[in-house]
Amino acid sequence: MLELRHRGGCPGPGGAVAPPPREGEAAGGDHETESTSDKETDIDDRYGDLDSRTDSDIPEIPLSSDRTPEILKKALSGLSSRWKNWWIRGILTLTMISLFFLIIYMGSFMLMLLVLGIQVKCFHEIITIGYRVYRSYDLPWFRTLSWYFLLCVNYFFYGETVADYFATFVQREEQLQFLIRYHRFISFALYLAGFCMFVLSLVKKHYRLQFYMFAWTHVTLLITVTQSHLVIQNLFEGMIWFLVPISSVICNDITAYLFGFFFGRTPLIKLSPKKTWEGFIGGFFSTVVFGFIAAYMLSKYQYFVCPVEYRSDVNSFVTECEPSELFQLQSYSLPPFLKAVLRRETVSLYPFQIHSIALSTFASLIGPFGGFFASGFKRAFKIKDFANTIPGHGGIMDRFDCQYLMATFVHVYITSFIRGPNPSKVLQQLLVLQPEQQLNIYKTLKTHLIEKGILQPTLKV
């Protein structure tokens, strides 16, 4: 309450500020009014100090315990802390990459479950930080409402996905038809219930803090749930749109760390003192080369390039299609200076390889700013990592801070430069319509084809 402190009042015991006399009242006016005013001012001063806090006033969060396996600790006990951390990070990185390959082999549905699991864990890590920072205030219903809002938002987004990509399955189930038809109304009603619960939980002395934490929860939902929804949307466009961006970010993290570890001398940004220009530049070139090669390798296989579709006849996801031109080899003329170097006029490439350069460039130049943002967040709350889930790496959010930013870019890139009408999705939407609606669409389409001269008026279809 800085305004109260700067008005002519004098601080009383405990730092309370007595309000100035009202106009028309003597300094020793109505005792009851003055007592009530003093109480309100005292409450405001005690619980309204949050607005005037500085970074040094943020309470310390207890450091997480070391969860490194004992076998690794014993094996690396003779190394310096720098090299010990290097080996721990390296071993855990290879382990996570191996598990990722296994989940890719298990199919797109397992990848969706993986994304959902990562989303929930990232949400938990961020919300836990908020709870630990402000746990001394004993906020009512904070964690309960946070998880309730997570449930509501997931219900909305995953319901939209079911309506878009599982139309043929929904058509066979009467109960699901009701849920899909009124999906947005149900989602809004669920959110509205949480909103009312929040309003009812407001306590006078906690107003500001409760609204801060309400905003904290919603920003966390924006960062985690909406971005993970975009990741799944990218996956439905074809597994290659999921794998190349994610692997590019992983490659950039690894190569930037290696270049910085062995050659780093010049600090890059104050938010992350260990980041260096050498690592940043080395990571950029390595990521572009990696993305170009990965795009070439994956473009050969239908399993990676075909859109992920749900087939009701086999009750599973399938990736079978005739690859689009984006994933068919094309001949490109080389620039004059490359012709002299390579001694050839043309080169055969998949068009997707050219797009991979844009994806890799974003992953290596803009993607790290997601990590810098996370570093600033952690510094604001005096923590090193979001959690201690992965030894040597920190929490899940520490590993996926750049992935969420990348997911948004890929989705925007696809919708802006790549996506065309999806015939199977259009057909699914038509099948959901009532017979009368289908007949009207047929008549309109027939009339349009006749006007364009594509269909003869006497020809029956």
Tab-separated table of C-alpha atoms in Angstrom:
chain	number	residue	atom	x	y	z
A	1	MET	CA	0.000	0.000	0.000
A	2	LEU	CA	2.481	2.567	-1.196
A	3	GLU	CA	-0.210	5.209	-1.667
A	4	LEU	CA	-1.083	5.112	2.038
A	5	ARG	CA	2.547	5.428	3.021
A	6	HIS	CA	3.051	8.515	0.872
A	7	ARG	CA	-0.051	10.387	2.052
A	8	GLY	CA	0.563	12.600	5.064
A	9	GLY	CA	-0.160	9.832	7.640
A	10	CYS	CA	2.444	8.851	10.197
A	11	PRO	CA	3.359	5.230	10.756
A	12	GLY	CA	2.095	3.769	13.978
A	13	PRO	CA	3.230	0.712	15.887
A	14	GLY	CA	4.032	-2.200	13.589
A	15	GLY	CA	4.204	0.083	10.552
A	16	ALA	CA	0.457	0.851	10.423
A	17	VAL	CA	-0.475	4.230	8.991
A	18	ALA	CA	-3.201	6.312	10.540
A	19	PRO	CA	-5.448	7.927	7.912
A	20	PRO	CA	-5.613	11.718	7.831
A	21	PRO	CA	-8.668	13.341	9.447
A	22	ARG	CA	-11.690	13.621	7.189
A	23	GLU	CA	-12.880	17.035	6.100
A	24	GLY	CA	-15.198	18.536	8.741
A	25	GLU	CA	-13.890	16.218	11.485
A	26	ALA	CA	-11.519	16.986	14.300
A	27	ALA	CA	-8.466	14.860	14.863
A	28	GLY	CA	-10.183	13.334	17.854
A	29	GLY	CA	-13.462	12.613	16.051
A	30	ASP	CA	-15.769	9.616	16.352
A	31	HIS	CA	-13.837	6.914	18.202
A	32	GLU	CA	-15.775	4.024	16.624
A	33	THR	CA	-15.189	5.256	13.054
A	34	GLU	CA	-11.502	5.806	13.740
A	35	SER	CA	-11.144	2.338	15.292
A	36	THR	CA	-12.769	0.651	12.278
A	37	SER	CA	-10.591	2.636	9.891
A	38	ASP	CA	-7.481	1.695	11.864
A	39	LYS	CA	-8.372	-1.979	11.672
A	40	GLU	CA	-8.924	-1.852	7.900
A	41	THR	CA	-5.688	0.057	7.410
A	42	ASP	CA	-3.819	-2.436	9.588
A	43	ILE	CA	-5.163	-5.366	7.540
A	44	ASP	CA	-4.268	-3.628	4.286
A	45	ASP	CA	-0.737	-2.959	5.524
A	46	ARG	CA	-0.235	-6.518	6.761
A	47	TYR	CA	-1.599	-8.320	3.727
A	48	GLY	CA	-1.284	-5.702	1.012
A	49	ASP	CA	2.503	-5.549	1.090
A	50	LEU	CA	2.629	-7.986	-1.817
A	51	ASP	CA	2.406	-5.106	-4.315
A	52	SER	CA	5.577	-3.483	-2.957
A	53	ARG	CA	7.670	-6.654	-2.756
A	54	THR	CA	11.046	-6.757	-4.395
A	55	ASP	CA	12.776	-9.867	-5.703
A	56	SER	CA	14.726	-10.131	-2.475
A	57	ASP	CA	11.432	-10.468	-0.554
A	58	ILE	CA	10.399	-13.654	-2.364
A	59	PRO	CA	10.660	-16.533	0.110
A	60	GLU	CA	13.266	-19.176	-0.511
A	61	ILE	CA	12.018	-22.471	-1.964
A	62	PRO	CA	13.616	-25.548	-0.374
A	63	LEU	CA	16.179	-27.142	-2.664
A	64	SER	CA	15.245	-30.522	-4.105
A	65	SER	CA	17.221	-33.541	-2.995
A	66	ASP	CA	19.658	-35.216	-5.377
A	67	ARG	CA	17.955	-38.152	-7.100
A	68	THR	CA	20.998	-39.455	-8.969
A	69	PRO	CA	21.097	-43.280	-8.759
A	70	GLU	CA	23.637	-44.541	-6.233
A	71	ILE	CA	25.331	-46.723	-8.841
A	72	LEU	CA	26.131	-43.632	-10.916
A	73	LYS	CA	27.374	-41.732	-7.866
A	74	LYS	CA	29.819	-44.530	-7.013
A	75	ALA	CA	30.999	-44.968	-10.611
A	76	LEU	CA	31.679	-41.224	-11.023
A	77	SER	CA	32.903	-40.471	-7.496
A	78	GLY	CA	36.502	-39.834	-8.609
A	79	LEU	CA	35.592	-37.117	-11.143
A	80	SER	CA	35.311	-33.384	-10.638
A	81	SER	CA	31.795	-31.976	-10.302
A	82	ARG	CA	31.991	-30.537	-13.839
A	83	TRP	CA	32.776	-33.866	-15.492
A	84	LYS	CA	30.485	-35.786	-13.148
A	85	ASN	CA	27.555	-33.612	-14.266
A	86	TRP	CA	28.628	-34.081	-17.900
A	87	TRP	CA	28.509	-37.871	-17.630
A	88	ILE	CA	25.227	-37.900	-15.709
A	89	ARG	CA	23.564	-35.629	-18.278
A	90	GLY	CA	24.966	-37.718	-21.131
A	91	ILE	CA	23.837	-41.076	-19.750
A	92	LEU	CA	20.343	-39.812	-18.904
A	93	THR	CA	20.044	-38.118	-22.308
A	94	LEU	CA	20.836	-41.364	-24.146
A	95	THR	CA	18.349	-43.195	-21.918
A	96	MET	CA	15.566	-40.707	-22.681
A	97	ILE	CA	16.304	-40.796	-26.431
A	98	SER	CA	16.144	-44.605	-26.383
A	99	LEU	CA	12.778	-44.526	-24.625
A	100	PHE	CA	11.553	-41.951	-27.133
A	101	PHE	CA	12.482	-44.265	-30.033
A	102	LEU	CA	10.603	-47.090	-28.324
A	103	ILE	CA	7.450	-44.954	-27.990
A	104	ILE	CA	7.717	-43.928	-31.670
A	105	TYR	CA	7.819	-47.601	-32.578
A	106	MET	CA	4.692	-48.215	-30.475
A	107	GLY	CA	2.713	-45.793	-32.609
A	108	SER	CA	0.972	-42.432	-32.666
A	109	PHE	CA	-1.487	-43.239	-29.860
A	110	MET	CA	1.389	-43.817	-27.423
A	111	LEU	CA	2.930	-40.541	-28.550
A	112	MET	CA	-0.325	-38.771	-27.683
A	113	LEU	CA	-0.299	-40.347	-24.231
A	114	LEU	CA	3.326	-39.244	-23.833
A	115	VAL	CA	2.384	-35.646	-24.694
A	116	LEU	CA	-0.489	-35.757	-22.196
A	117	GLY	CA	1.783	-37.131	-19.468
A	118	ILE	CA	4.425	-34.459	-20.094
A	119	GLN	CA	1.750	-31.764	-20.050
A	120	VAL	CA	0.409	-32.875	-16.651
A	121	LYS	CA	3.916	-33.100	-15.154
A	122	CYS	CA	4.905	-29.645	-16.431
A	123	PHE	CA	1.698	-28.184	-15.002
A	124	HIS	CA	2.406	-29.870	-11.666
A	125	GLU	CA	5.944	-28.469	-11.506
A	126	ILE	CA	4.875	-24.872	-12.186
A	127	ILE	CA	1.869	-24.971	-9.858
A	128	THR	CA	4.011	-26.520	-7.111
A	129	ILE	CA	6.402	-23.564	-7.304
A	130	GLY	CA	3.487	-21.177	-6.770
A	131	TYR	CA	2.216	-23.209	-3.850
A	132	ARG	CA	5.646	-23.378	-2.186
A	133	VAL	CA	6.240	-19.649	-2.597
A	134	TYR	CA	2.941	-18.675	-1.036
A	135	ARG	CA	2.246	-21.693	1.210
A	136	SER	CA	2.640	-19.561	4.353
A	137	TYR	CA	-0.519	-17.656	3.380
A	138	ASP	CA	-2.656	-20.821	3.469
A	139	LEU	CA	-4.662	-19.949	0.348
A	140	PRO	CA	-8.020	-21.757	0.365
A	141	TRP	CA	-8.682	-24.217	-2.483
A	142	PHE	CA	-5.665	-23.065	-4.516
A	143	ARG	CA	-4.353	-26.485	-5.517
A	144	THR	CA	-7.824	-28.022	-5.822
A	145	LEU	CA	-9.019	-25.311	-8.196
A	146	SER	CA	-5.768	-25.439	-10.194
A	147	TRP	CA	-6.216	-29.136	-10.953
A	148	TYR	CA	-9.921	-28.652	-11.607
A	149	PHE	CA	-9.180	-25.993	-14.241
A	150	LEU	CA	-6.587	-28.323	-15.788
A	151	LEU	CA	-9.290	-30.993	-16.089
A	152	CYS	CA	-11.748	-28.536	-17.651
A	153	VAL	CA	-9.321	-27.220	-20.253
A	154	ASN	CA	-8.180	-30.717	-21.207
A	155	TYR	CA	-11.801	-31.814	-21.553
A	156	PHE	CA	-12.411	-28.927	-23.941
A	157	PHE	CA	-9.337	-29.437	-26.147
A	158	TYR	CA	-9.450	-33.229	-26.305
A	159	GLY	CA	-13.182	-33.087	-26.990
A	160	GLU	CA	-12.458	-30.821	-29.958
A	161	THR	CA	-9.884	-33.356	-31.178
A	162	VAL	CA	-12.387	-36.221	-30.910
A	163	ALA	CA	-14.972	-34.214	-32.844
A	164	ASP	CA	-12.462	-33.408	-35.604
A	165	TYR	CA	-10.667	-36.715	-36.089
A	166	PHE	CA	-13.006	-39.437	-34.749
A	167	ALA	CA	-16.256	-38.466	-36.461
A	168	THR	CA	-16.961	-41.944	-37.869
A	169	PHE	CA	-16.485	-43.519	-34.441
A	170	VAL	CA	-18.659	-40.894	-32.755
A	171	GLN	CA	-21.442	-41.498	-35.280
A	172	ARG	CA	-21.850	-45.087	-34.060
A	173	GLU	CA	-22.113	-44.173	-30.367
A	174	GLU	CA	-25.313	-42.389	-29.353
A	175	GLN	CA	-23.937	-41.223	-25.990
A	176	LEU	CA	-20.888	-39.669	-27.648
A	177	GLN	CA	-23.084	-37.882	-30.174
A	178	PHE	CA	-24.785	-36.054	-27.308
A	179	LEU	CA	-21.450	-35.119	-25.700
A	180	ILE	CA	-19.986	-33.885	-28.980
A	181	ARG	CA	-23.084	-31.939	-29.979
A	182	TYR	CA	-23.123	-30.013	-26.692
A	183	HIS	CA	-19.385	-30.221	-26.066
A	184	ARG	CA	-18.670	-26.503	-25.897
A	185	PHE	CA	-21.657	-25.802	-23.674
A	186	ILE	CA	-20.590	-28.574	-21.276
A	187	SER	CA	-17.012	-27.269	-21.279
A	188	PHE	CA	-18.194	-23.741	-20.518
A	189	ALA	CA	-20.475	-24.989	-17.726
A	190	LEU	CA	-17.591	-26.907	-16.132
A	191	TYR	CA	-15.319	-23.853	-16.285
A	192	LEU	CA	-18.081	-21.630	-14.937
A	193	ALA	CA	-18.461	-23.936	-11.922
A	194	GLY	CA	-14.735	-23.541	-11.179
A	195	PHE	CA	-14.994	-19.777	-11.638
A	196	CYS	CA	-17.841	-19.581	-9.102
A	197	MET	CA	-15.879	-21.782	-6.692
A	198	PHE	CA	-12.966	-19.353	-6.936
A	199	VAL	CA	-15.183	-16.347	-6.218
A	200	LEU	CA	-16.696	-18.116	-3.212
A	201	SER	CA	-13.212	-18.939	-1.895
A	202	LEU	CA	-12.124	-15.282	-1.763
A	203	VAL	CA	-11.042	-14.154	1.693
A	204	LYS	CA	-10.729	-10.448	2.449
A	205	LYS	CA	-7.171	-10.474	3.681
A	206	HIS	CA	-6.048	-12.587	0.680
A	207	TYR	CA	-7.755	-10.760	-2.222
A	208	ARG	CA	-4.653	-9.642	-4.098
A	209	LEU	CA	-2.761	-12.855	-3.548
A	210	GLN	CA	-5.691	-15.023	-4.618
A	211	PHE	CA	-6.079	-13.101	-7.860
A	212	TYR	CA	-2.329	-13.380	-8.444
A	213	MET	CA	-2.586	-17.139	-8.089
A	214	PHE	CA	-5.718	-17.263	-10.274
A	215	ALA	CA	-3.683	-15.572	-13.002
A	216	TRP	CA	-0.749	-17.918	-12.254
A	217	THR	CA	-2.959	-20.947	-12.882
A	218	HIS	CA	-4.361	-19.599	-16.148
A	219	VAL	CA	-0.981	-18.588	-17.532
A	220	THR	CA	0.289	-22.070	-16.652
A	221	LEU	CA	-2.666	-23.579	-18.537
A	222	LEU	CA	-1.845	-21.359	-21.510
A	223	ILE	CA	1.784	-22.492	-21.514
A	224	THR	CA	1.173	-26.216	-21.018
A	225	VAL	CA	-2.283	-27.334	-22.150
A	226	THR	CA	-2.789	-25.192	-25.244
A	227	GLN	CA	0.734	-25.883	-26.492
A	228	SER	CA	0.449	-29.638	-25.941
A	229	HIS	CA	-2.836	-29.533	-27.859
A	230	LEU	CA	-0.952	-27.957	-30.770
A	231	VAL	CA	1.660	-30.725	-30.546
A	232	ILE	CA	-1.090	-33.320	-31.021
A	233	GLN	CA	-2.572	-31.317	-33.902
A	234	ASN	CA	0.854	-31.370	-35.570
A	235	LEU	CA	1.028	-35.120	-35.028
A	236	PHE	CA	-2.252	-35.655	-36.881
A	237	GLU	CA	-0.758	-33.860	-39.907
A	238	GLY	CA	1.849	-36.609	-40.115
A	239	MET	CA	4.362	-37.984	-37.656
A	240	ILE	CA	7.153	-36.211	-39.516
A	241	TRP	CA	5.708	-32.838	-38.421
A	242	PHE	CA	5.997	-34.075	-34.852
A	243	LEU	CA	9.406	-35.762	-34.997
A	244	VAL	CA	11.519	-33.304	-37.016
A	245	PRO	CA	10.685	-30.214	-34.885
A	246	ILE	CA	11.049	-32.057	-31.577
A	247	SER	CA	14.282	-33.796	-32.596
A	248	SER	CA	15.651	-30.468	-33.894
A	249	VAL	CA	15.136	-28.869	-30.486
A	250	ILE	CA	16.746	-31.877	-28.806
A	251	CYS	CA	19.671	-31.727	-31.231
A	252	ASN	CA	20.118	-28.017	-30.584
A	253	ASP	CA	20.092	-28.562	-26.807
A	254	ILE	CA	22.708	-31.311	-27.050
A	255	THR	CA	25.054	-29.700	-29.587
A	256	ALA	CA	24.843	-26.248	-27.989
A	257	TYR	CA	25.738	-27.846	-24.646
A	258	LEU	CA	28.671	-29.753	-26.187
A	259	PHE	CA	30.054	-26.750	-28.091
A	260	GLY	CA	29.646	-24.589	-25.007
A	261	PHE	CA	31.219	-27.205	-22.731
A	262	PHE	CA	34.352	-27.681	-24.837
A	263	PHE	CA	34.737	-24.327	-26.642
A	264	GLY	CA	32.572	-21.845	-24.737
A	265	ARG	CA	34.321	-18.618	-23.751
A	266	THR	CA	31.939	-15.741	-24.520
A	267	PRO	CA	28.789	-15.364	-22.349
A	268	LEU	CA	25.576	-15.120	-24.367
A	269	ILE	CA	22.927	-13.749	-21.997
A	270	LYS	CA	22.877	-12.770	-18.336
A	271	LEU	CA	19.743	-14.817	-17.623
A	272	SER	CA	21.723	-17.998	-18.351
A	273	PRO	CA	25.377	-17.386	-17.438
A	274	LYS	CA	26.436	-20.834	-18.683
A	275	LYS	CA	25.132	-20.175	-22.210
A	276	THR	CA	27.847	-19.031	-24.618
A	277	TRP	CA	28.006	-17.629	-28.141
A	278	GLU	CA	30.157	-20.569	-29.180
A	279	GLY	CA	27.478	-23.000	-28.067
A	280	PHE	CA	24.691	-20.933	-29.659
A	281	ILE	CA	26.408	-20.721	-33.062
A	282	GLY	CA	27.617	-24.326	-33.001
A	283	GLY	CA	24.133	-25.493	-32.102
A	284	PHE	CA	22.633	-23.534	-34.989
A	285	PHE	CA	24.768	-25.062	-37.743
A	286	SER	CA	24.550	-28.555	-36.242
A	287	THR	CA	20.752	-28.359	-35.973
A	288	VAL	CA	20.254	-27.187	-39.566
A	289	VAL	CA	22.406	-30.041	-40.881
A	290	PHE	CA	20.678	-32.557	-38.621
A	291	GLY	CA	17.196	-31.377	-39.625
A	292	PHE	CA	18.057	-31.575	-43.329
A	293	ILE	CA	19.334	-35.159	-43.004
A	294	ALA	CA	16.483	-36.270	-40.709
A	295	ALA	CA	13.922	-34.852	-43.156
A	296	TYR	CA	15.520	-36.849	-45.999
A	297	MET	CA	15.500	-40.082	-44.011
A	298	LEU	CA	11.928	-39.792	-42.722
A	299	SER	CA	10.409	-38.615	-46.026
A	300	LYS	CA	11.008	-42.064	-47.502
A	301	TYR	CA	8.440	-43.837	-45.325
A	302	GLN	CA	4.640	-43.642	-45.348
A	303	TYR	CA	4.623	-44.360	-41.622
A	304	PHE	CA	6.103	-40.914	-40.985
A	305	VAL	CA	4.666	-38.753	-43.789
A	306	CYS	CA	1.015	-39.853	-43.959
A	307	PRO	CA	-1.560	-38.039	-41.811
A	308	VAL	CA	-2.574	-39.979	-38.733
A	309	GLU	CA	-6.183	-41.137	-39.151
A	310	TYR	CA	-8.530	-43.220	-37.076
A	311	ARG	CA	-10.069	-46.152	-38.959
A	312	SER	CA	-13.289	-47.360	-37.372
A	313	ASP	CA	-13.277	-50.627	-39.349
A	314	VAL	CA	-10.010	-51.735	-37.712
A	315	ASN	CA	-10.516	-49.652	-34.541
A	316	SER	CA	-7.004	-48.182	-34.608
A	317	PHE	CA	-4.870	-45.373	-35.961
A	318	VAL	CA	-3.439	-45.874	-39.458
A	319	THR	CA	-0.803	-44.069	-41.495
A	320	GLU	CA	-1.482	-45.194	-45.045
A	321	CYS	CA	-1.769	-42.861	-48.004
A	322	GLU	CA	-0.308	-41.806	-51.307
A	323	PRO	CA	2.458	-39.391	-50.229
A	324	SER	CA	1.855	-35.821	-51.301
A	325	GLU	CA	4.254	-33.907	-53.549
A	326	LEU	CA	5.885	-32.596	-50.408
A	327	PHE	CA	7.336	-36.066	-49.841
A	328	GLN	CA	8.234	-36.999	-53.420
A	329	LEU	CA	11.694	-36.452	-54.856
A	330	GLN	CA	11.998	-33.378	-57.077
A	331	SER	CA	14.890	-32.107	-59.206
A	332	TYR	CA	16.208	-28.648	-58.383
A	333	SER	CA	18.699	-26.587	-60.386
A	334	LEU	CA	21.777	-25.614	-58.418
A	335	PRO	CA	23.066	-22.028	-58.170
A	336	PRO	CA	26.128	-21.319	-60.399
A	337	PHE	CA	28.658	-21.346	-57.546
A	338	LEU	CA	27.421	-24.752	-56.333
A	339	LYS	CA	27.487	-26.177	-59.848
A	340	ALA	CA	31.217	-25.494	-59.993
A	341	VAL	CA	31.815	-27.061	-56.577
A	342	LEU	CA	29.593	-30.132	-56.941
A	343	ARG	CA	30.119	-30.519	-60.713
A	344	ARG	CA	26.472	-31.236	-61.384
A	345	GLU	CA	23.561	-29.226	-62.743
A	346	THR	CA	20.701	-30.485	-60.570
A	347	VAL	CA	20.089	-32.180	-57.257
A	348	SER	CA	17.198	-34.398	-56.132
A	349	LEU	CA	15.541	-33.390	-52.864
A	350	TYR	CA	12.287	-33.876	-51.053
A	351	PRO	CA	10.461	-30.509	-50.845
A	352	PHE	CA	10.026	-31.160	-47.126
A	353	GLN	CA	13.815	-30.877	-46.742
A	354	ILE	CA	13.566	-27.221	-47.713
A	355	HIS	CA	10.863	-26.700	-45.101
A	356	SER	CA	13.069	-28.481	-42.575
A	357	ILE	CA	15.623	-25.671	-42.908
A	358	ALA	CA	12.987	-23.193	-41.695
A	359	LEU	CA	12.012	-25.497	-38.833
A	360	SER	CA	15.631	-26.088	-37.789
A	361	THR	CA	16.461	-22.399	-37.998
A	362	PHE	CA	13.592	-21.543	-35.672
A	363	ALA	CA	14.558	-24.374	-33.315
A	364	SER	CA	18.131	-23.108	-32.998
A	365	LEU	CA	17.705	-19.306	-33.139
A	366	ILE	CA	14.294	-18.575	-31.590
A	367	GLY	CA	13.607	-21.793	-29.664
A	368	PRO	CA	16.334	-21.090	-27.061
A	369	PHE	CA	14.444	-17.970	-26.005
A	370	GLY	CA	11.884	-20.317	-24.477
A	371	GLY	CA	14.744	-21.576	-22.321
A	372	PHE	CA	15.844	-18.022	-21.513
A	373	PHE	CA	12.272	-17.210	-20.477
A	374	ALA	CA	12.283	-20.240	-18.178
A	375	SER	CA	15.665	-19.165	-16.763
A	376	GLY	CA	14.263	-15.728	-15.923
A	377	PHE	CA	11.275	-17.353	-14.258
A	378	LYS	CA	13.501	-19.569	-12.122
A	379	ARG	CA	15.725	-16.658	-11.152
A	380	ALA	CA	12.669	-14.670	-10.084
A	381	PHE	CA	11.832	-17.405	-7.583
A	382	LYS	CA	15.410	-18.272	-6.621
A	383	ILE	CA	15.374	-21.848	-7.867
A	384	LYS	CA	17.850	-23.712	-10.019
A	385	ASP	CA	15.429	-26.168	-11.648
A	386	PHE	CA	11.664	-26.632	-11.846
A	387	ALA	CA	12.024	-30.007	-10.113
A	388	ASN	CA	14.522	-32.852	-9.651
A	389	THR	CA	12.698	-35.450	-11.763
A	390	ILE	CA	15.650	-36.173	-14.078
A	391	PRO	CA	19.133	-36.254	-12.461
A	392	GLY	CA	21.492	-33.800	-14.133
A	393	HIS	CA	18.647	-32.173	-16.085
A	394	GLY	CA	16.172	-30.935	-13.489
A	395	GLY	CA	12.434	-31.191	-14.037
A	396	ILE	CA	10.398	-32.152	-17.084
A	397	MET	CA	9.701	-28.459	-17.701
A	398	ASP	CA	13.459	-27.800	-17.799
A	399	ARG	CA	13.686	-30.127	-20.803
A	400	PHE	CA	10.552	-28.966	-22.606
A	401	ASP	CA	10.680	-25.203	-22.139
A	402	CYS	CA	11.750	-24.758	-25.785
A	403	GLN	CA	9.437	-27.468	-27.152
A	404	TYR	CA	6.253	-25.568	-26.389
A	405	LEU	CA	7.418	-22.517	-28.322
A	406	MET	CA	8.422	-24.782	-31.188
A	407	ALA	CA	5.012	-26.484	-31.233
A	408	THR	CA	3.242	-23.164	-31.753
A	409	PHE	CA	5.555	-22.207	-34.609
A	410	VAL	CA	5.069	-25.544	-36.376
A	411	HIS	CA	1.286	-25.277	-36.111
A	412	VAL	CA	1.312	-21.725	-37.502
A	413	TYR	CA	3.750	-22.792	-40.237
A	414	ILE	CA	1.544	-25.703	-41.324
A	415	THR	CA	-1.656	-23.653	-41.408
A	416	SER	CA	0.059	-20.769	-43.236
A	417	PHE	CA	2.194	-22.533	-45.842
A	418	ILE	CA	1.354	-26.246	-46.007
A	419	ARG	CA	-2.143	-27.357	-45.159
A	420	GLY	CA	-4.750	-27.872	-47.879
A	421	PRO	CA	-8.179	-29.492	-47.745
A	422	ASN	CA	-8.051	-32.923	-46.129
A	423	PRO	CA	-10.440	-35.163	-48.150
A	424	SER	CA	-10.809	-37.773	-45.412
A	425	LYS	CA	-11.599	-35.123	-42.805
A	426	VAL	CA	-14.179	-33.504	-45.109
A	427	LEU	CA	-15.764	-36.929	-45.680
A	428	GLN	CA	-15.908	-37.585	-41.934
A	429	GLN	CA	-17.677	-34.275	-41.395
A	430	LEU	CA	-20.189	-35.091	-44.135
A	431	LEU	CA	-20.966	-38.479	-42.604
A	432	VAL	CA	-21.905	-36.866	-39.307
A	433	LEU	CA	-24.574	-34.694	-40.992
A	434	GLN	CA	-28.207	-35.669	-41.215
A	435	PRO	CA	-29.409	-37.242	-44.540
A	436	GLU	CA	-31.357	-34.079	-45.422
A	437	GLN	CA	-28.224	-31.958	-44.943
A	438	GLN	CA	-26.165	-34.369	-47.068
A	439	LEU	CA	-28.788	-34.175	-49.846
A	440	ASN	CA	-28.737	-30.366	-49.809
A	441	ILE	CA	-24.939	-30.353	-50.087
A	442	TYR	CA	-25.148	-32.833	-52.984
A	443	LYS	CA	-27.659	-30.658	-54.856
A	444	THR	CA	-25.588	-27.518	-54.311
A	445	LEU	CA	-22.425	-29.263	-55.513
A	446	LYS	CA	-24.193	-30.677	-58.590
A	447	THR	CA	-25.542	-27.243	-59.538
A	448	HIS	CA	-22.067	-25.722	-59.135
A	449	LEU	CA	-20.458	-28.392	-61.364
A	450	ILE	CA	-23.107	-27.871	-64.059
A	451	GLU	CA	-22.541	-24.097	-64.029
A	452	LYS	CA	-18.803	-24.619	-64.422
A	453	GLY	CA	-19.350	-26.995	-67.347
A	454	ILE	CA	-17.711	-29.885	-65.531
A	455	LEU	CA	-20.935	-31.935	-65.391
A	456	GLN	CA	-23.543	-32.328	-68.125
A	457	PRO	CA	-27.128	-31.529	-67.045
A	458	THR	CA	-28.407	-34.835	-68.410
A	459	LEU	CA	-25.674	-36.907	-66.746
A	460	LYS	CA	-26.811	-38.759	-63.650
A	461	VAL	CA	-24.459	-39.109	-60.684
